PDB file of C-alpha atoms in Angstrom:
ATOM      1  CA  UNK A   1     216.848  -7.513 102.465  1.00  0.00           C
ATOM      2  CA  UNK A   2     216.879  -4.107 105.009  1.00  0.00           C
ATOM      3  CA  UNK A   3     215.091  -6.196 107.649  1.00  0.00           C
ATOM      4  CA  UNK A   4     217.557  -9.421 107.137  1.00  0.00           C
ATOM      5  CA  UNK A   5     220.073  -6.678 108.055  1.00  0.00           C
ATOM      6  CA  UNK A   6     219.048  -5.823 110.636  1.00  0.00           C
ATOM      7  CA  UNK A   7     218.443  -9.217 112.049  1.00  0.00           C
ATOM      8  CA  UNK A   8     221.809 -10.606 111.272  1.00  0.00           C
ATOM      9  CA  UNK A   9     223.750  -7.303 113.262  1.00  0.00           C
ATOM     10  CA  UNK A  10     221.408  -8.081 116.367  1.00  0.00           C
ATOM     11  CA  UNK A  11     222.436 -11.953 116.675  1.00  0.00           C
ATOM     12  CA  UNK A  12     226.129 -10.625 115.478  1.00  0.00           C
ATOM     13  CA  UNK A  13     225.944  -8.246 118.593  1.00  0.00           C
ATOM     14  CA  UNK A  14     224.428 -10.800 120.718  1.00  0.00           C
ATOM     15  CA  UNK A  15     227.039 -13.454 119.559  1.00  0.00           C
ATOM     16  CA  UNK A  16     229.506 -10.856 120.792  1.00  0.00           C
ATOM     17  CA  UNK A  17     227.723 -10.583 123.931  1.00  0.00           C
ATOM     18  CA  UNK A  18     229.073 -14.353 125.452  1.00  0.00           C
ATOM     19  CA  UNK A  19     232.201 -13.052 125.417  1.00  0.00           C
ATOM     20  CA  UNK A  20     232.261  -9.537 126.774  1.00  0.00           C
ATOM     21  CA  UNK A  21     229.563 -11.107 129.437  1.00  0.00           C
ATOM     22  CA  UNK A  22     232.439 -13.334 130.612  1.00  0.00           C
ATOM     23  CA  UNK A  23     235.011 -10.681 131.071  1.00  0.00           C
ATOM     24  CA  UNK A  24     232.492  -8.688 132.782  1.00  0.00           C
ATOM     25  CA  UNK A  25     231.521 -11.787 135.362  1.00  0.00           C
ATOM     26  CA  UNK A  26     235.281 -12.205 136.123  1.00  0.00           C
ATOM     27  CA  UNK A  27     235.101  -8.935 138.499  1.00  0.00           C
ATOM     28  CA  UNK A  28     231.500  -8.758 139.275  1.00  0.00           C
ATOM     29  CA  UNK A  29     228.104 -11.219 139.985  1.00  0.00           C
ATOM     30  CA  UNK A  30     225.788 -11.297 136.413  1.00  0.00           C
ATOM     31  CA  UNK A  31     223.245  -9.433 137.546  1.00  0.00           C
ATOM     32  CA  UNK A  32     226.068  -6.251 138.051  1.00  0.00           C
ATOM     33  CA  UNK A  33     227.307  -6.819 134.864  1.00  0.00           C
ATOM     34  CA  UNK A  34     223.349  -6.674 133.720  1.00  0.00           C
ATOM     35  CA  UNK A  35     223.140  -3.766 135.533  1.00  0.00           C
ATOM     36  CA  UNK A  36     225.991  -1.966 133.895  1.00  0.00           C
ATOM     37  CA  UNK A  37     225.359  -2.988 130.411  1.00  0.00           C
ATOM     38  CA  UNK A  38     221.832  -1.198 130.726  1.00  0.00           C
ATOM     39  CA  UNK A  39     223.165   1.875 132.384  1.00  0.00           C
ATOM     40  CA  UNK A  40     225.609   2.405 128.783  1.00  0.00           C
ATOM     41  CA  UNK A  41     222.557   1.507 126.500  1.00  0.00           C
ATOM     42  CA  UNK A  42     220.050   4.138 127.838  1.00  0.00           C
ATOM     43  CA  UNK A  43     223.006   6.533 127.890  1.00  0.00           C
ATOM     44  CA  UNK A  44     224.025   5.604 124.375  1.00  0.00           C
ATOM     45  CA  UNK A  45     220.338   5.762 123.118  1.00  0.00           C
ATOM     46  CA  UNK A  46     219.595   9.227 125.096  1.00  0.00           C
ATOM     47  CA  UNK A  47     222.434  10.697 123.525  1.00  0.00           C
ATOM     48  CA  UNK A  48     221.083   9.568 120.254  1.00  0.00           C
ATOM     49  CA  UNK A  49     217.372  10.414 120.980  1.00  0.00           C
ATOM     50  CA  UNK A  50     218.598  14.261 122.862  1.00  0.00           C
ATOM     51  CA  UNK A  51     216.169  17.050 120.919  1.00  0.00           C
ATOM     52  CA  UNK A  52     214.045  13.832 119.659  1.00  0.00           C
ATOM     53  CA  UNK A  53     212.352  12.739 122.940  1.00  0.00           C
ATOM     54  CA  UNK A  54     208.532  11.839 122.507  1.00  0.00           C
ATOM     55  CA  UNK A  55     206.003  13.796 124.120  1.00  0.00           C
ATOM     56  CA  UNK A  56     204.922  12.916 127.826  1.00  0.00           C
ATOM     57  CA  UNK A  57     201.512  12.326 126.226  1.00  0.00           C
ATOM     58  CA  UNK A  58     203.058   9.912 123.906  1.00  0.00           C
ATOM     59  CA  UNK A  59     204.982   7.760 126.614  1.00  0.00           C
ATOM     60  CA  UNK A  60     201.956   7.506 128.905  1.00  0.00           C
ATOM     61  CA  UNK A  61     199.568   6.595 125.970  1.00  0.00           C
ATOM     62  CA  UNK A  62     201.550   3.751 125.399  1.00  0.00           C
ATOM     63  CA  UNK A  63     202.537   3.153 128.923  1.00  0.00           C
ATOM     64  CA  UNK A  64     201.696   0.131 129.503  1.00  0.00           C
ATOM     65  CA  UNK A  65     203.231  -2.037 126.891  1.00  0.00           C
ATOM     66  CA  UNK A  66     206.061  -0.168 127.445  1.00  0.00           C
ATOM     67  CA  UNK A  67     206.122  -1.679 130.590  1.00  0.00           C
ATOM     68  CA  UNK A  68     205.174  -5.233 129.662  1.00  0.00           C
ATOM     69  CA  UNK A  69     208.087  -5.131 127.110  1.00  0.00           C
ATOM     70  CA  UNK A  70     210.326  -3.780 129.471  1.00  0.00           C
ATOM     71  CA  UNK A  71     209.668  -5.514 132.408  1.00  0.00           C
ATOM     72  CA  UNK A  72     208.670  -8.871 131.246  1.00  0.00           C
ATOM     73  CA  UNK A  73     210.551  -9.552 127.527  1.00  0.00           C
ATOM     74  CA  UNK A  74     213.777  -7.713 128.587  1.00  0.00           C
ATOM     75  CA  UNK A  75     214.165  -7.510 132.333  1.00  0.00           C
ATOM     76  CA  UNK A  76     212.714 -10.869 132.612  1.00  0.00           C
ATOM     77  CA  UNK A  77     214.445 -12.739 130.135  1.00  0.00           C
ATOM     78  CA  UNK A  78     217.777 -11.161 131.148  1.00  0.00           C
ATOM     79  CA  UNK A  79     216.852 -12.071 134.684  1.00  0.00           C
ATOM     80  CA  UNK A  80     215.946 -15.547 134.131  1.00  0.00           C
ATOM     81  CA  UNK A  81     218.569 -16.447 131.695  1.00  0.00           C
ATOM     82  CA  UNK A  82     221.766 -14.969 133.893  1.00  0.00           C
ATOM     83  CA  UNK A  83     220.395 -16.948 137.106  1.00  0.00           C
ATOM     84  CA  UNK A  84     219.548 -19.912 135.244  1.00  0.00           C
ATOM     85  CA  UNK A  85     222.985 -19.740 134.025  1.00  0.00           C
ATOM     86  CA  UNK A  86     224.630 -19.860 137.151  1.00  0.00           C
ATOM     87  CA  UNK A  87     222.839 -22.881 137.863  1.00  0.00           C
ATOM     88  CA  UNK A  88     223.039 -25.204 134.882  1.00  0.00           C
ATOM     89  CA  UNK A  89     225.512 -25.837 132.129  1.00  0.00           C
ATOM     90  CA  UNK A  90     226.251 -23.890 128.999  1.00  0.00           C
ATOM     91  CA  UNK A  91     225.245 -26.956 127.434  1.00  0.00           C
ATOM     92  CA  UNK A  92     221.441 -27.134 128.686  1.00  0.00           C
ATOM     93  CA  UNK A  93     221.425 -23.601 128.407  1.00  0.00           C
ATOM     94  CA  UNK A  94     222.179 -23.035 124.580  1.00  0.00           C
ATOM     95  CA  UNK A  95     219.843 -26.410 123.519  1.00  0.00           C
ATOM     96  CA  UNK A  96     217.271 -24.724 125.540  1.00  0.00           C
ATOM     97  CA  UNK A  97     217.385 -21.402 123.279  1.00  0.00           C
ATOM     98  CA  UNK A  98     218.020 -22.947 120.658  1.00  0.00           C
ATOM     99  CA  UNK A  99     214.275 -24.261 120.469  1.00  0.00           C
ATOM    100  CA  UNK A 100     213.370 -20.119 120.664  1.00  0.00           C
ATOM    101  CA  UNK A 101     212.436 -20.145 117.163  1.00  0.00           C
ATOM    102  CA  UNK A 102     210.171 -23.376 116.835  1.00  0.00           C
ATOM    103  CA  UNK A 103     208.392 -21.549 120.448  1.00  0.00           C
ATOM    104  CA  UNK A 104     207.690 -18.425 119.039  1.00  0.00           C
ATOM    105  CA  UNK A 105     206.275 -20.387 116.060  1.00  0.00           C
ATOM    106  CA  UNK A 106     203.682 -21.813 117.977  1.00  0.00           C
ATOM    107  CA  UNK A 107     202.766 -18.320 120.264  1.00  0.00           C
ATOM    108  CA  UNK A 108     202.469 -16.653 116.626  1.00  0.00           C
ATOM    109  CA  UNK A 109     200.394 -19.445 116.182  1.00  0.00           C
ATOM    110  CA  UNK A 110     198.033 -18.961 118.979  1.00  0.00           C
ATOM    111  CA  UNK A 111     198.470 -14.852 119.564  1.00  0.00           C
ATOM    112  CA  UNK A 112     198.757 -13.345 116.215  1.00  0.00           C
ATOM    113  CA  UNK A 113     196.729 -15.896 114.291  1.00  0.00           C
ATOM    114  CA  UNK A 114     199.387 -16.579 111.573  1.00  0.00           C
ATOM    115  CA  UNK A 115     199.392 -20.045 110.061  1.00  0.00           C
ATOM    116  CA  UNK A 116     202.100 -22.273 110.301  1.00  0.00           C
ATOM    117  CA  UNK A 117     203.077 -23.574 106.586  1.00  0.00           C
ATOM    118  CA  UNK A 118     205.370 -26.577 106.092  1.00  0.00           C
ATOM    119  CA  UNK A 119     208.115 -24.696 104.946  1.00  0.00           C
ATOM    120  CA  UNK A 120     208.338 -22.640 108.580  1.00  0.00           C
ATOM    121  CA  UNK A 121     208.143 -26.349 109.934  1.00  0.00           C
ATOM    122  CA  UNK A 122     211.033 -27.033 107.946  1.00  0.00           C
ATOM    123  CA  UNK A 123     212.984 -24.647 107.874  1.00  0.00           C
ATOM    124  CA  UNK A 124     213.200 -24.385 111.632  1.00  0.00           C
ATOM    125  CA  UNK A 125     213.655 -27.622 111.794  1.00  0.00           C
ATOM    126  CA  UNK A 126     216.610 -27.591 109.761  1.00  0.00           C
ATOM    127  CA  UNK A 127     217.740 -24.524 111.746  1.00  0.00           C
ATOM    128  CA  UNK A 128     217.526 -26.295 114.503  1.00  0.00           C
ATOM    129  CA  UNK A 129     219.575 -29.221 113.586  1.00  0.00           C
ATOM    130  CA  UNK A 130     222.505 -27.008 112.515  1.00  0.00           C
ATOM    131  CA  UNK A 131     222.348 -25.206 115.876  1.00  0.00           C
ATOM    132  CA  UNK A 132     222.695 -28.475 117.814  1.00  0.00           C
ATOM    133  CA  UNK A 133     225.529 -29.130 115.236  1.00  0.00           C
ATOM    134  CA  UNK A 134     227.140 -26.422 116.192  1.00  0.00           C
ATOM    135  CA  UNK A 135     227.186 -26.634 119.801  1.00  0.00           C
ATOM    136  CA  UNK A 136     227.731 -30.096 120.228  1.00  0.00           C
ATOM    137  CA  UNK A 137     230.537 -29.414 118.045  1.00  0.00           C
ATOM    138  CA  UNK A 138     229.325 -31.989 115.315  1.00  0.00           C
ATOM    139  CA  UNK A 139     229.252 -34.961 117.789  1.00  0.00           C
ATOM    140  CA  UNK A 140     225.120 -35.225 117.969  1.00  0.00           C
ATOM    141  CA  UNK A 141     225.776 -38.365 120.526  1.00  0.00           C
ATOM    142  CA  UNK A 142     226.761 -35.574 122.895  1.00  0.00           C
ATOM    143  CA  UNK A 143     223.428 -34.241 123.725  1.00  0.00           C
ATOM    144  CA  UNK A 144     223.002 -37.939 125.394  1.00  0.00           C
ATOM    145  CA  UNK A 145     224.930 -36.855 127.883  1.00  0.00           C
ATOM    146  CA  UNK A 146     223.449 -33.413 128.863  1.00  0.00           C
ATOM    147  CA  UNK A 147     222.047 -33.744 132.796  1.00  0.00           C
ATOM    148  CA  UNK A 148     219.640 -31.856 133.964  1.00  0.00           C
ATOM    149  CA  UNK A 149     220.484 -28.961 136.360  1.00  0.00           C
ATOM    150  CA  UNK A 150     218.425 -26.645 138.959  1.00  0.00           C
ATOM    151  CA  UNK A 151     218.982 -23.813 136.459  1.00  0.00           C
ATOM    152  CA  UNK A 152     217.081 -25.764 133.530  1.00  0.00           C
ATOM    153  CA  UNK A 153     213.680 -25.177 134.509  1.00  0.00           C
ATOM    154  CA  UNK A 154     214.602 -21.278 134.483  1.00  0.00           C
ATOM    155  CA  UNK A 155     215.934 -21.766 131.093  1.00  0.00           C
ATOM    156  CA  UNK A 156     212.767 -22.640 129.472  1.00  0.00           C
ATOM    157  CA  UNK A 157     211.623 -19.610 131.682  1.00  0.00           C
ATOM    158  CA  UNK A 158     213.746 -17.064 129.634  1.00  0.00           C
ATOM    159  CA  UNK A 159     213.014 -18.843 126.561  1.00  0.00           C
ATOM    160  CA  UNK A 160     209.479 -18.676 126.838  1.00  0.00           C
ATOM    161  CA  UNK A 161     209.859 -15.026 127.646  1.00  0.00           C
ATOM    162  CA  UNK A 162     212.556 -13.961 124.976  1.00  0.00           C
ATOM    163  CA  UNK A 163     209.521 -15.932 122.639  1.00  0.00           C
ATOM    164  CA  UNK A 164     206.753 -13.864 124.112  1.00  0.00           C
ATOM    165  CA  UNK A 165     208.727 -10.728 123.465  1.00  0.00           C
ATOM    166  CA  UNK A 166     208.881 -11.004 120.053  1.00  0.00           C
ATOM    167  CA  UNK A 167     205.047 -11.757 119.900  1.00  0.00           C
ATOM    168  CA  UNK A 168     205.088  -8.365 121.827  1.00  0.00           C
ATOM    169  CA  UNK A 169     207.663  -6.464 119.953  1.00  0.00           C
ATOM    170  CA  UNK A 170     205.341  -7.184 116.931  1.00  0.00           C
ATOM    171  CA  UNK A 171     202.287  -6.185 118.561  1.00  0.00           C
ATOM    172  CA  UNK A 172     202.950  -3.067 120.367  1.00  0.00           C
ATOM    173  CA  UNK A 173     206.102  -1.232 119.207  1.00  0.00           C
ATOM    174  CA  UNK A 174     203.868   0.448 116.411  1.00  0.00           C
ATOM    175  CA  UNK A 175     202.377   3.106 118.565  1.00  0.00           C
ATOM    176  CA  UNK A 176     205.570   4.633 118.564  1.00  0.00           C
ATOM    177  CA  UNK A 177     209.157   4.909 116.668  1.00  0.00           C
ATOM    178  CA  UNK A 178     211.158   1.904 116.754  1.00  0.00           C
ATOM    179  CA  UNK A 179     214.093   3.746 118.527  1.00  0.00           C
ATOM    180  CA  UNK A 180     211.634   5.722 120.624  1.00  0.00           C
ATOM    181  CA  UNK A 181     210.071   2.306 122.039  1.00  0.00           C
ATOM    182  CA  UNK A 182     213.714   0.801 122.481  1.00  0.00           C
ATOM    183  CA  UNK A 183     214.860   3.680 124.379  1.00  0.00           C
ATOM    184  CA  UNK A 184     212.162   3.390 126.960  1.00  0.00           C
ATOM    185  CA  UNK A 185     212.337  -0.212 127.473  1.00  0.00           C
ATOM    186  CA  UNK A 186     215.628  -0.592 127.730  1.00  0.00           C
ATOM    187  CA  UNK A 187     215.124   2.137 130.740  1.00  0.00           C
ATOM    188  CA  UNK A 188     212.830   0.055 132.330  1.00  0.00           C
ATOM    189  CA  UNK A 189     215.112  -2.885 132.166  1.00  0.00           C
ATOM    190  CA  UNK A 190     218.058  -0.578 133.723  1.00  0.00           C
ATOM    191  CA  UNK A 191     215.398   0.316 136.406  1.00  0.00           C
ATOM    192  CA  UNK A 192     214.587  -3.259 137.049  1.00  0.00           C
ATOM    193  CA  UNK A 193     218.210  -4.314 137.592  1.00  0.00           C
ATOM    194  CA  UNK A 194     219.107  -1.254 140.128  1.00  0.00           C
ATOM    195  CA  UNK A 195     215.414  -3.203 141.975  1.00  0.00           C
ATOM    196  CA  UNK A 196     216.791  -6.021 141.493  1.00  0.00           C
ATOM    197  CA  UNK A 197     220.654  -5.624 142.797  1.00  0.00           C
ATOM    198  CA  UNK A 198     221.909  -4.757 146.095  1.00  0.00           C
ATOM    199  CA  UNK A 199     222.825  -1.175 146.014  1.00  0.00           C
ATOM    200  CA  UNK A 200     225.857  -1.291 147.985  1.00  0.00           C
ATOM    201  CA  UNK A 201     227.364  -3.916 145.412  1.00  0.00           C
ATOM    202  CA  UNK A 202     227.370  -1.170 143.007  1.00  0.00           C
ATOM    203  CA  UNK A 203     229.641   0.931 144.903  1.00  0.00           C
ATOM    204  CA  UNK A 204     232.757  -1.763 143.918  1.00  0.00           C
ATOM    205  CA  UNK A 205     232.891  -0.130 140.267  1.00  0.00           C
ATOM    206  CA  UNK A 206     235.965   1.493 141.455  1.00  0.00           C
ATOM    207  CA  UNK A 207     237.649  -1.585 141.836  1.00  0.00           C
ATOM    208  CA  UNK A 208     236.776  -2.630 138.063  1.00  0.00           C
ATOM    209  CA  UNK A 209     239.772  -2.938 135.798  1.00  0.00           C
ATOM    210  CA  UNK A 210     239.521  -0.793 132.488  1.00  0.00           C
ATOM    211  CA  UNK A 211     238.613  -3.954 130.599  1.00  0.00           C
ATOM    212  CA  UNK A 212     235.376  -4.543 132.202  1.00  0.00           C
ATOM    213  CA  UNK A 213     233.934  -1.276 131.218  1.00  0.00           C
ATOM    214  CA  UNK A 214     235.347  -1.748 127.575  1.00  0.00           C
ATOM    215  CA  UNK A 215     233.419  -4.867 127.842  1.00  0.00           C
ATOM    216  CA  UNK A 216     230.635  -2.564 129.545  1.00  0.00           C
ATOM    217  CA  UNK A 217     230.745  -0.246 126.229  1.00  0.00           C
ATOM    218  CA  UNK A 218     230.875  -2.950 123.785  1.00  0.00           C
ATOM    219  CA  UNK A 219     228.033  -4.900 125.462  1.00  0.00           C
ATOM    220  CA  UNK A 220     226.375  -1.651 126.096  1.00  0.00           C
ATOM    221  CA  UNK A 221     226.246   0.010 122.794  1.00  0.00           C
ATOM    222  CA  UNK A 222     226.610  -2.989 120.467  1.00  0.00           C
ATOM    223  CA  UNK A 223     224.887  -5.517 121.844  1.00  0.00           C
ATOM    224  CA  UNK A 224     222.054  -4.174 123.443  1.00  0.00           C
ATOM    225  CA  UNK A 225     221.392  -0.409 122.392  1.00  0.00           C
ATOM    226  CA  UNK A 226     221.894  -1.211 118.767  1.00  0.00           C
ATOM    227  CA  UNK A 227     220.922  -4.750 119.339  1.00  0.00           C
ATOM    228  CA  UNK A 228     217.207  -4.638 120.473  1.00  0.00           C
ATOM    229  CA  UNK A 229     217.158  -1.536 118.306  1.00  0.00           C
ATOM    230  CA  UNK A 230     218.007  -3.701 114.524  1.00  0.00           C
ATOM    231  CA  UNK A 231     215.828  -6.532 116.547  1.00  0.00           C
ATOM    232  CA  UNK A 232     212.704  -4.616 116.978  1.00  0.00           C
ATOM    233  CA  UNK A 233     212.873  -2.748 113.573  1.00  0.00           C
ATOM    234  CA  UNK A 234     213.971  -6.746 111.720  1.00  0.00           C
ATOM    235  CA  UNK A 235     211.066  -8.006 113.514  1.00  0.00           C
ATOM    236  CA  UNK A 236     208.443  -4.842 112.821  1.00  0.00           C
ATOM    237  CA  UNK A 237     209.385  -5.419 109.384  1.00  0.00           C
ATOM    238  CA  UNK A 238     209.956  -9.009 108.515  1.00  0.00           C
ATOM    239  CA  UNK A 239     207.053 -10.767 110.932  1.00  0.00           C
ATOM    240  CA  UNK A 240     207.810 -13.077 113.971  1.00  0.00           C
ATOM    241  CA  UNK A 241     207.580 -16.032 112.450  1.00  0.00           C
ATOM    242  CA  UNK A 242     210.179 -15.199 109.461  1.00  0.00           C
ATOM    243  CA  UNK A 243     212.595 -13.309 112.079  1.00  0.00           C
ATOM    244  CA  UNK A 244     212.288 -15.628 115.163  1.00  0.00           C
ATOM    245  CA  UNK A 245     214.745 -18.520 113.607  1.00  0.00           C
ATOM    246  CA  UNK A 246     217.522 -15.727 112.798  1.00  0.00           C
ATOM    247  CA  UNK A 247     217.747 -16.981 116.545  1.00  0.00           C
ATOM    248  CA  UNK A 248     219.553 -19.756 115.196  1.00  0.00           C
ATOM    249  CA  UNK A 249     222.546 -17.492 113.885  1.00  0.00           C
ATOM    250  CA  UNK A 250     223.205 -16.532 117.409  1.00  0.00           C
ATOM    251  CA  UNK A 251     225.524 -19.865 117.998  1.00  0.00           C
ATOM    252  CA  UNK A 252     227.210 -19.151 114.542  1.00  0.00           C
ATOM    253  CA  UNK A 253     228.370 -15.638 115.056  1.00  0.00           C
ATOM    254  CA  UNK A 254     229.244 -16.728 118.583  1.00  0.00           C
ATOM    255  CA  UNK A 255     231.357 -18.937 116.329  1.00  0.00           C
ATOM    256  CA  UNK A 256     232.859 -16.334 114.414  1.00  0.00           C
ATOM    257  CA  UNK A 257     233.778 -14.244 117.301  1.00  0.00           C
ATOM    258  CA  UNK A 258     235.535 -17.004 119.382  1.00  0.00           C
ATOM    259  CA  UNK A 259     238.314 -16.782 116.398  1.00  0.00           C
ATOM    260  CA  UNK A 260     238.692 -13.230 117.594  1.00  0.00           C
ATOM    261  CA  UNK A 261     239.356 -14.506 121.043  1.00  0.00           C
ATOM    262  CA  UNK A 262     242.484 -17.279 120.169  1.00  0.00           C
ATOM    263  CA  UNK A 263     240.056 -20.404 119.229  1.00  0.00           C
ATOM    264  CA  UNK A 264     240.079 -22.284 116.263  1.00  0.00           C
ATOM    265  CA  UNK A 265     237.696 -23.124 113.325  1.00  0.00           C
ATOM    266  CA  UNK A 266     236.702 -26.498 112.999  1.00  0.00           C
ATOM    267  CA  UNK A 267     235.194 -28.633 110.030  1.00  0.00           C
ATOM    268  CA  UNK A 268     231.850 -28.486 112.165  1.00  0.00           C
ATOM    269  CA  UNK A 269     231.542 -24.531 111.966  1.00  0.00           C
ATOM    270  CA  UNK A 270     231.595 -25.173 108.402  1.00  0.00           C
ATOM    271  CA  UNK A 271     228.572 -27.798 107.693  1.00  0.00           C
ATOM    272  CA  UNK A 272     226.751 -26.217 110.673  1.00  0.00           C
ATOM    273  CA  UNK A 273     226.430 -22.759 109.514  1.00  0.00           C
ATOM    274  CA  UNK A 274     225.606 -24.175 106.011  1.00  0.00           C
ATOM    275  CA  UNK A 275     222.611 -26.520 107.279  1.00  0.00           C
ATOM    276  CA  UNK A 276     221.997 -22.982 109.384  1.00  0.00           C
ATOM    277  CA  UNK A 277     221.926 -21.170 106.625  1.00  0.00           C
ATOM    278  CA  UNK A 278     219.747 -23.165 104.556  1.00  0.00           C
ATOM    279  CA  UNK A 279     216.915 -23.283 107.100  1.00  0.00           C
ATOM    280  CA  UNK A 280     216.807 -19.321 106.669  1.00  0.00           C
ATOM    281  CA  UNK A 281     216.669 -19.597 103.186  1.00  0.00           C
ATOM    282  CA  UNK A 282     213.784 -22.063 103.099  1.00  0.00           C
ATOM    283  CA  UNK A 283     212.118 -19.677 105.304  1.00  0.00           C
ATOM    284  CA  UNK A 284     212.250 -16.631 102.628  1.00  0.00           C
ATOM    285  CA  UNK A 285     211.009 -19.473 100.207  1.00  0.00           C
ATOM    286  CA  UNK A 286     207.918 -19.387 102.274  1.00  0.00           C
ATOM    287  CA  UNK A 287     207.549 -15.617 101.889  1.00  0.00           C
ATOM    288  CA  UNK A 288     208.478 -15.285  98.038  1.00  0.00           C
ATOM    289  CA  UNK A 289     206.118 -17.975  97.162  1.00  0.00           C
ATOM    290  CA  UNK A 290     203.450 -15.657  99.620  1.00  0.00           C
ATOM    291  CA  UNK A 291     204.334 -12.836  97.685  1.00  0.00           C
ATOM    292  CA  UNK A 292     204.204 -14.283  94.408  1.00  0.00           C
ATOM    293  CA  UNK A 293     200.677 -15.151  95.014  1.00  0.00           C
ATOM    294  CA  UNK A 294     199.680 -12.172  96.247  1.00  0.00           C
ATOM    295  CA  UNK A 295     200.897 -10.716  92.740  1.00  0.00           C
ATOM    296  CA  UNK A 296     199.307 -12.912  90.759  1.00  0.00           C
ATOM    297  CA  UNK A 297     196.187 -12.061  92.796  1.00  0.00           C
TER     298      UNK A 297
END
């Protein structure tokens, strides 16, 4: 139940994000406001990690898939996924994500060896459906009319990435404490996006009104510091396969938050959280009927 926790406040925070990412992008490009948000999470997570730091020994031993993590599954996903955004519709772009889950199935699949039952087929599926409920606000014969954009093809891009990550997460974040590993990748995201920016462009934070560094905090702090942190320690704990469809819950809390910003709830938020919702739970299925077996062992 700890590591459901955990997974439910990172999509929560990331659900948040679509909205404080839009103030930010009223008063500077997405790859600023990328920049920004990175520069509050290491400062956040430094000021929770000062007297705790890790040896030098200790960073350099695991080095490189600090910088895999950090580079590719952050950097590049957050990359790919703000550019491809400016290029395609919000449409393409959350149908696109939405197949994260079923993706990181089949990597889990191929990397990590772990089988693929009928109930993960299932319950992502069902997932799935209530995802594309969601954002086609109940009207399925909407997706008909989704075009193709440039930005698409950098969609499945970020997708594939975000996918990989978790693979990676999984993999590599033993060597050293969760919030240890999250601390340094994050930094090497923040590094990538000052590379990545034109420096100058940074110098126009003193024309920012006080919202977009609320935003900055919130984004910051919730939604990435403590974000990738719950992520990495739902997914260390819980296995890819069972944590990558918590993906799904993004949309929902998205959802949830847009009340908080004047819209309304609709019938559709309803039956699509619940068809959501029941894809997770088939998923734990899958693991207490593992587990049972294991005991009767």
């Amino acid at each position: 139940m700890k590591n459901i926790l955990y997974l439910l406040t990172a999509t929560a925070a990331w659900g948040l994000n679509f909205f404080l990412a839009k103030i930010m992008m009223e008063s500077s490009p997405a790859l600023i406001a990328g920049f920004w948000r990175y520069v509050v999470a290491v400062f956040i997570l430094l000021l929770l990690l000062w007297g705790n730091l890790p040896s030098w020994k200790q960073v350099m031993a695991q080095s490189k898939r600090l910088l895999l993590v950090g580079i590719i599954g952050i950097f590049g996903f957050n990359y790919l996924f703000f550019t491809g955004l400016e290029q395609t519709s919000a449409m393409n772009a959350a149908l696109i994500m939405s197949m994260n889950p079923a993706l990181t199935l089949v990597l889990n699949r191929l990397i990590l060896k772990v089988p693929i039952t009928r109930l993960h087929v299932l319950g992502v599926s069902i997932a799935l459906v209530g995802a594309i409920c969601l954002m086609t606000r109940g009207d399925f014969m909407a997706i008909g009319q989704v075009t193709i954009g440039k930005g698409d093809g950098l969609m499945w891009l970020a997708n594939l990435t975000f996918a990989f990550y978790h693979i990676w997460v999984k993999q590599y974040s033993g060597g050293m404490q969760n919030i240890h590993f999250t601390f340094f990748t994050t930094l090497i995201c923040c590094i990538c996006f000052l590379i990545a920016v034109q420096p100058y462009a940074l110098f126009a934070w003193l024309a920012y009104p006080p919202v977009y560094w609320y935003s900055a905090i919130g984004m910051g702090g919730t939604g990435t510091a403590l974000a990738y942190f719950a992520w990495n320690r739902g997914v260390a704990g819980l296995g890819v396969e069972r944590a990558a469809i918590f993906m799904n819950t993004v949309p929902l809390f998205t959802s949830f938050f847009a009340l908080l910003f004047g819209a309304n709830l609709a019938f559709y938020h309803l039956w699509s959280g619940l068809i959501i919702i029941s894809g997770l739970v088939l998923m734990q299925l899958q693991h207490w009927k593992t587990k049972k077996l294991v005991l009767k062992g």
